[in-house]
Short mmCIF file of C-alpha atoms and ligand atoms in Angstrom, two decimals:
data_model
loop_
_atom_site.label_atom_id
_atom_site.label_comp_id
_atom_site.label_asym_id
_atom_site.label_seq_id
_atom_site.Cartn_x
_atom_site.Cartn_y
_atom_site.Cartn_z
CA UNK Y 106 68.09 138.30 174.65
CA UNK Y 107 65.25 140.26 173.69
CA UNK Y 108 65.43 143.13 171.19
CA UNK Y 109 64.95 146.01 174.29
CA UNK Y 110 67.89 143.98 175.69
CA UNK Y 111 69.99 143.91 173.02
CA UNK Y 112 69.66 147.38 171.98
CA UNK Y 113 70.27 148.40 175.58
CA UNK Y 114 73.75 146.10 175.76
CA UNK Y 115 74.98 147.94 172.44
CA UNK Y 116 74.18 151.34 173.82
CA UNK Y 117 75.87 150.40 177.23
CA UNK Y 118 79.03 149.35 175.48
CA UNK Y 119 79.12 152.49 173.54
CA UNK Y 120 78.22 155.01 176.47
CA UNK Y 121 81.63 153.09 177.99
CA UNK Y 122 83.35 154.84 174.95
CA UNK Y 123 82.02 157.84 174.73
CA UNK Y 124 80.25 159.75 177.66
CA UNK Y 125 78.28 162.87 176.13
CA UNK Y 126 75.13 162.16 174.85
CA UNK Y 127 74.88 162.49 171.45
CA UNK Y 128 71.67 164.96 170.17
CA UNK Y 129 71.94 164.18 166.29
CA UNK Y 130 72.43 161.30 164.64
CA UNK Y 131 73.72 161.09 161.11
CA UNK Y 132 73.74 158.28 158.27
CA UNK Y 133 75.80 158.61 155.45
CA UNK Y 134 75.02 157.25 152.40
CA UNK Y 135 77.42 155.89 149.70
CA UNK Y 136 79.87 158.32 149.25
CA UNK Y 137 79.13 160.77 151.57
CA UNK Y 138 80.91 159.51 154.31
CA UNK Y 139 83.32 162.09 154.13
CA UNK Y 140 81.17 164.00 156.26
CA UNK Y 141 82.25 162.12 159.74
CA UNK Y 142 86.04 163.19 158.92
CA UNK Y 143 84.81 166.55 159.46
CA UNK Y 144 83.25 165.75 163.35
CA UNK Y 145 86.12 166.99 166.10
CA UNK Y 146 87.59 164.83 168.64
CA UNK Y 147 86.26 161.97 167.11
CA UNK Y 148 85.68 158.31 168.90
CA UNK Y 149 85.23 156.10 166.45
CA UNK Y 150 83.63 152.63 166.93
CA UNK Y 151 83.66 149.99 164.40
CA UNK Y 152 80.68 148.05 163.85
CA UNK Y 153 82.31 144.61 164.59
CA UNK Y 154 83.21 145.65 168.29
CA UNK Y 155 79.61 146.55 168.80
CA UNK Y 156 77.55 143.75 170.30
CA UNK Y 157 74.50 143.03 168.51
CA UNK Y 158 75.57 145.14 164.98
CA UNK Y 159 75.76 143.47 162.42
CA UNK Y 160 78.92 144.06 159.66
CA UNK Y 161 79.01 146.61 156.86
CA UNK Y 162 80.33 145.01 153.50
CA UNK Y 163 80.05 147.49 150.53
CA UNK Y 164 82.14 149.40 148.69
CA UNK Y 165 82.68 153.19 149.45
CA UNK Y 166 81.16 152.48 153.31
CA UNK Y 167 83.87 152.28 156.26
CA UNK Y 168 81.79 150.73 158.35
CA UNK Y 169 82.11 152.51 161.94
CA UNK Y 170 80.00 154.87 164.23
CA UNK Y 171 81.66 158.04 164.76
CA UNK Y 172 81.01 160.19 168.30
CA UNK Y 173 81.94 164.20 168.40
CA UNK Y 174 80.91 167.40 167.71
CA UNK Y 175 79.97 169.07 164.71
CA UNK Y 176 79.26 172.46 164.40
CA UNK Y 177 79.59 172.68 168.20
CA UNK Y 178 76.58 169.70 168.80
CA UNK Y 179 76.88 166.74 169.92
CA UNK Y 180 76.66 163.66 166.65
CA UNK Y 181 76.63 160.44 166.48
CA UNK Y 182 77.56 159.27 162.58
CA UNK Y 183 76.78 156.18 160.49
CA UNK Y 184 79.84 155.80 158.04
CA UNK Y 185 77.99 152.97 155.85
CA UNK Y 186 75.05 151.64 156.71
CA UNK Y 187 73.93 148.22 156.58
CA UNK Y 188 71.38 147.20 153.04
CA UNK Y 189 68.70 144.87 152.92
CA UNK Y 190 70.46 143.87 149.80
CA UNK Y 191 73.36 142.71 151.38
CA UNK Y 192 71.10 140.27 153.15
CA UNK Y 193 70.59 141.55 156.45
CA UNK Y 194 67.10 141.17 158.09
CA UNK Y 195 65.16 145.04 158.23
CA UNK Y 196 65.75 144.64 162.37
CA UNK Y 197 69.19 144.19 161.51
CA UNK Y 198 69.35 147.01 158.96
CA UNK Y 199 67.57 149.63 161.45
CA UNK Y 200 69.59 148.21 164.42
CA UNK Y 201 71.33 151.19 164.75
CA UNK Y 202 68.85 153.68 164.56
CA UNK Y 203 67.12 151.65 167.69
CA UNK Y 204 70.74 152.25 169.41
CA UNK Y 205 70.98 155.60 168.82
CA UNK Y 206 67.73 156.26 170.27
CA UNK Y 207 68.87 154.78 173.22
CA UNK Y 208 71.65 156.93 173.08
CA UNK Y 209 69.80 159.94 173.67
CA UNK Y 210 69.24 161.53 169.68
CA UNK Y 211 66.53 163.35 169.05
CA UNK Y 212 66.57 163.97 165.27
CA UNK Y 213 68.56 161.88 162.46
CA UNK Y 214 69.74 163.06 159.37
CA UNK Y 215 69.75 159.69 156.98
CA UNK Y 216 71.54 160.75 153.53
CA UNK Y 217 71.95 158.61 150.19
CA UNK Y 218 72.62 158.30 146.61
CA UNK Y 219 69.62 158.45 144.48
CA UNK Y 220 68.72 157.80 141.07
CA UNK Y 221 66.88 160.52 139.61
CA UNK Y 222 63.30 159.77 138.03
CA UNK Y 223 62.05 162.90 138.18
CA UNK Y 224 63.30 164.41 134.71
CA UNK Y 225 64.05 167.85 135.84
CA UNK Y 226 66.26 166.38 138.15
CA UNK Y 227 70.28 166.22 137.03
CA UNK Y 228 73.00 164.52 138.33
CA UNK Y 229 74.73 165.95 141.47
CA UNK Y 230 71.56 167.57 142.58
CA UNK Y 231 70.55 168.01 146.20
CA UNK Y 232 66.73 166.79 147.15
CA UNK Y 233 65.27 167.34 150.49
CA UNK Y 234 63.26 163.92 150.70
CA UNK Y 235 59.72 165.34 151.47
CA UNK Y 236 58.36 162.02 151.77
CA UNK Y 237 58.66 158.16 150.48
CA UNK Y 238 57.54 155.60 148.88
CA UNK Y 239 58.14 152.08 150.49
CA UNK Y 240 58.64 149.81 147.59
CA UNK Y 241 60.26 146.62 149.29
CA UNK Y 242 57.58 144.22 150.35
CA UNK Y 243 58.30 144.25 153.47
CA UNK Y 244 58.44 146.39 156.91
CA UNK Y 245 61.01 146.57 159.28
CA UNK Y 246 58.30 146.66 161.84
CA UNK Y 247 56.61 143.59 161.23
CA UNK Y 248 56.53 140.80 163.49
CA UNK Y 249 55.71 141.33 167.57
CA UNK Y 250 55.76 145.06 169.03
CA UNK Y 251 57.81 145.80 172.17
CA UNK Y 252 55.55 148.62 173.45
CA UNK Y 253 58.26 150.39 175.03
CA UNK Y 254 59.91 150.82 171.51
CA UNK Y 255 57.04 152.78 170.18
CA UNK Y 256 53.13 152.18 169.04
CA UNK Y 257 52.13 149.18 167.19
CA UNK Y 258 50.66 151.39 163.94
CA UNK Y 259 52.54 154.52 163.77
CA UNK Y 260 51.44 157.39 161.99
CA UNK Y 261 53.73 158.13 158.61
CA UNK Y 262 51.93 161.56 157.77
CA UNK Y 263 55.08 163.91 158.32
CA UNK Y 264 57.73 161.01 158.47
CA UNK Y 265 60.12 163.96 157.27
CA UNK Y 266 59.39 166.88 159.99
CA UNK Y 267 58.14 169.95 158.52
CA UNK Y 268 59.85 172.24 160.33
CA UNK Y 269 63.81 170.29 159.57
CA UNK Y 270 62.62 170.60 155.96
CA UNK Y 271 61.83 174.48 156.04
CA UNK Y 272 64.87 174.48 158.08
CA UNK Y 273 67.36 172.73 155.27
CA UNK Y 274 65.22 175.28 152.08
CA UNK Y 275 66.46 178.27 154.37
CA UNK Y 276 69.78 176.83 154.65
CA UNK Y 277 70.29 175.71 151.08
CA UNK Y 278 68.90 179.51 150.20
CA UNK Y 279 71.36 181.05 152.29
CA UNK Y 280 74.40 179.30 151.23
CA UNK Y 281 73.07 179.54 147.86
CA UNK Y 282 72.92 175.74 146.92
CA UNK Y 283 70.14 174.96 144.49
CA UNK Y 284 68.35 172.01 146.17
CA UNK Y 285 65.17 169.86 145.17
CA UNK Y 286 62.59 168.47 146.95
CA UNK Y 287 60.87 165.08 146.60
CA UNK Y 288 59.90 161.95 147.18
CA UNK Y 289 62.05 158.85 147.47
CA UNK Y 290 61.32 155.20 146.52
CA UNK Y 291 63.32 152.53 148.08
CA UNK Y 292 63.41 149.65 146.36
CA UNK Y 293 65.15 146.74 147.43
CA UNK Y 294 68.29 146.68 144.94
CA UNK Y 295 71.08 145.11 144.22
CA UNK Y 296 70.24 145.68 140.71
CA UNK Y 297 69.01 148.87 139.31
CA UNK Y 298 65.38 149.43 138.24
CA UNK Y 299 64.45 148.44 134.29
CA UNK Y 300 63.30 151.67 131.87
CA UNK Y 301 60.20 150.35 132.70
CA UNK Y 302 60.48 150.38 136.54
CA UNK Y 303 61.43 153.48 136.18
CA UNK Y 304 58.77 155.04 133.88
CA UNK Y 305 55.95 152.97 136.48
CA UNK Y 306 57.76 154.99 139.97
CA UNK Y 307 57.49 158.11 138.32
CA UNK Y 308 53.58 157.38 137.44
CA UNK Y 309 52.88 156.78 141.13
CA UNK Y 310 54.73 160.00 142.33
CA UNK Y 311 58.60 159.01 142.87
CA UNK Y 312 61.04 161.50 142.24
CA UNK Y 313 63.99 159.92 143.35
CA UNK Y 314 64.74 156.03 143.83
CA UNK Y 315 67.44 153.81 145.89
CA UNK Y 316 68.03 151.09 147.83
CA UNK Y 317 68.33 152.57 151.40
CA UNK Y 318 67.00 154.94 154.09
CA UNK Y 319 62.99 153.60 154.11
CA UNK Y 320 63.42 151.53 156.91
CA UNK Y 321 65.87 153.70 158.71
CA UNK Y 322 63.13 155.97 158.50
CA UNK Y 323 60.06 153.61 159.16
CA UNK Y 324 62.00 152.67 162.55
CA UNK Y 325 62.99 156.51 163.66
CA UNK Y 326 59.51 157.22 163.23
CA UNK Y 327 58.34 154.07 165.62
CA UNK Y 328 61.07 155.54 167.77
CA UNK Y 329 59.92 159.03 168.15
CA UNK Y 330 62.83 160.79 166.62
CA UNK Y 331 62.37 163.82 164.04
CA UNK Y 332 63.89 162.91 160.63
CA UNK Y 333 65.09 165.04 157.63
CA UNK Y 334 66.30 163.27 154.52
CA UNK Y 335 68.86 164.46 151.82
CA UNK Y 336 69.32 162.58 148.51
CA UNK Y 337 72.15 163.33 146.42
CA UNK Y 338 71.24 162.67 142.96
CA UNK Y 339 74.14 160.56 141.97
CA UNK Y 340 72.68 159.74 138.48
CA UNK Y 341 69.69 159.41 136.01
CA UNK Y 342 67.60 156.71 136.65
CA UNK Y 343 67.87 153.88 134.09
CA UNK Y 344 66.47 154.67 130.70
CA UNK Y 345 66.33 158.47 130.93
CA UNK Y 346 69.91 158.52 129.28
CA UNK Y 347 71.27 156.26 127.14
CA UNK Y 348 73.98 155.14 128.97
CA UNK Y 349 74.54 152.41 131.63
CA UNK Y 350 74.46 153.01 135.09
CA UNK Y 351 77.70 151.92 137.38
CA UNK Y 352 78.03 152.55 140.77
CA UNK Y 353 81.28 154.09 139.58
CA UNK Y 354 79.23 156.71 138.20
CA UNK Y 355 77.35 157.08 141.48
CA UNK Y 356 80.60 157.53 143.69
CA UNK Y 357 82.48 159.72 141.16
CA UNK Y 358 79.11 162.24 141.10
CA UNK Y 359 78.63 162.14 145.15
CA UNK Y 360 82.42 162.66 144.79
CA UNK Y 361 81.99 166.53 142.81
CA UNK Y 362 78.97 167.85 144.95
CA UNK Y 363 80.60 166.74 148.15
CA UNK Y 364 81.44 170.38 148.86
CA UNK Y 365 78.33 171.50 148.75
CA UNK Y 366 76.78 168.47 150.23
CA UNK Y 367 79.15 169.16 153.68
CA UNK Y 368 78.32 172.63 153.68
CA UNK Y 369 74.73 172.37 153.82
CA UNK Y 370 74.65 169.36 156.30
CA UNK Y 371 76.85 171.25 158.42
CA UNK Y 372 75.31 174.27 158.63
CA UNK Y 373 71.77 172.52 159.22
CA UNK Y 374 73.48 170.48 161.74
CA UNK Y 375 74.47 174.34 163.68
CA UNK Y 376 70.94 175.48 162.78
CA UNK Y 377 69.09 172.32 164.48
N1 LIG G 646 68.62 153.25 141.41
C1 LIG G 646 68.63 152.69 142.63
N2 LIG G 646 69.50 153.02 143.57
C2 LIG G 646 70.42 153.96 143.28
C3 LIG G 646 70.46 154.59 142.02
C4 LIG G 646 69.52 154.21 141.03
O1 LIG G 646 69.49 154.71 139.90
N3 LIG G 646 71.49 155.48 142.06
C5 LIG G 646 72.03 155.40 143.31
N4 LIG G 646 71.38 154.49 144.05
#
């Protein structure tokens, strides 16, 4: 099967399931799954009954795409994503986002835990991803490209729109929810970055850094869908404090701003 074929089986077995089309799609990074318990009359669709996704493994990510409405519009959610850590191939990892092109979104939210580098940052902070860094040596979109999937160079100028981003400050102002902004270095995990990773992505601009949401992004670009990213910042990045990092620590911090988080993805989500 070719890739166009593939993604077009997946999206036929899910239109089957669920017969709206959805207009945003949402991923939800470690620990802030929570928000696809909030979407009404929910049809949810594990990954391993989808042909051609591959299977979520981590801790703290279900592992299903959830169908509904939030906020009155139409969502399709990620709860867990798939990591290149885990071992999956970037086509693999961005699978979805391919899908849910074909299912008719227009703009994706992609969320994640974050380690913060920049030092005015603090745990449990919000940061609109302005733009990122791709620090993985490699590209989901290398290898042949299927015209009809999108442009063999694409631009990355505004690979977060503009306008979602003004959109999310106004939001966050409103609500009054103190949120950062910044850029975000993926890097490809499963072990966190050294004190002296760390100190070298803040010299060439990083703010935040993960192990997610770069290729995601890379591929909804390709696509032609609008993107607008939200880190939490689960912790410090390594050698800022002196303490270890755990990915306890990550889930238990995603785990006290999830209010907040919820609020202002839902009422961005209304606003869109
Ligand atoms: N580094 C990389 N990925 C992460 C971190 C971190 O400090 N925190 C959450 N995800």
């Amino acid at each position: 099967m070719s890739r166009k074929e593939k993604i077009i089986a997946a999206a036929t077995f899910l239109k089957e399931r669920f017969e709206h089309h959805p207009e945003i799609g949402l991923i939800l990074g470690s620990g802030l799954g929570i928000l696809a318990d909030e979407i009404e009359k929910p049809v949810k669709i594990p990954y391993q009954d989808i042909p051609g996704f591959p299977v979520s493994t981590v801790e703290g990510h279900a592992g299903q795409l959830v169908f509904g409405t939030l906020k009155g519009k139409t969502v399709v959610a990620m709860q867990g994503r798939f990591h290149y850590y885990e071992g999956y191939s970037l086509d693999q990892v961005t699978f979805p986002v391919r899908v849910m092109k074909e299912l008719g979104v227009e703009k994706l939210i992609v969320t994640n835990a974050a380690g913060g580098i920049n030092e005015s940052f603090q745990p449990g902070d919000l940061m609109i991803i302005t733009d990122h860094i791709n620090n993985l040596g490699h590209n989901p979109l290398i290898g042949p490209n299927d015209p009809e999937l999108g442009v063999r160079f694409p631009d990355m100028s505004e690979a977060y729109d503009k306008e979602l981003r003004q959109l999310a400050k106004n939001v966050a102002r409103e609500l009054n929810i103190a949120v950062q902004e910044g850029v975000y270095v993926a890097n490809t995990g499963p072990c966190y970055e050294t004190p002296a990773e760390v100190r070298m992505l803040r010299i060439v601009g990083g703010d935040a850094v993960g192990m997610s949401t770069v290729p995601e992004v890379i591929v909804a670009k390709h696509s032609g869908l609008k993107v607008l990213g939200i880190s939490c910042i689960s912790n410090m990045a390594a050698g800022i404090l002196d303490q270890p990092l755990t990915h306890d620590e990550v889930i238990e911090t995603t785990e006290k701003v999830k209010s907040n988080f919820l609020n202002l993805v839902k009422t961005i989500i209304e606003k869109m």
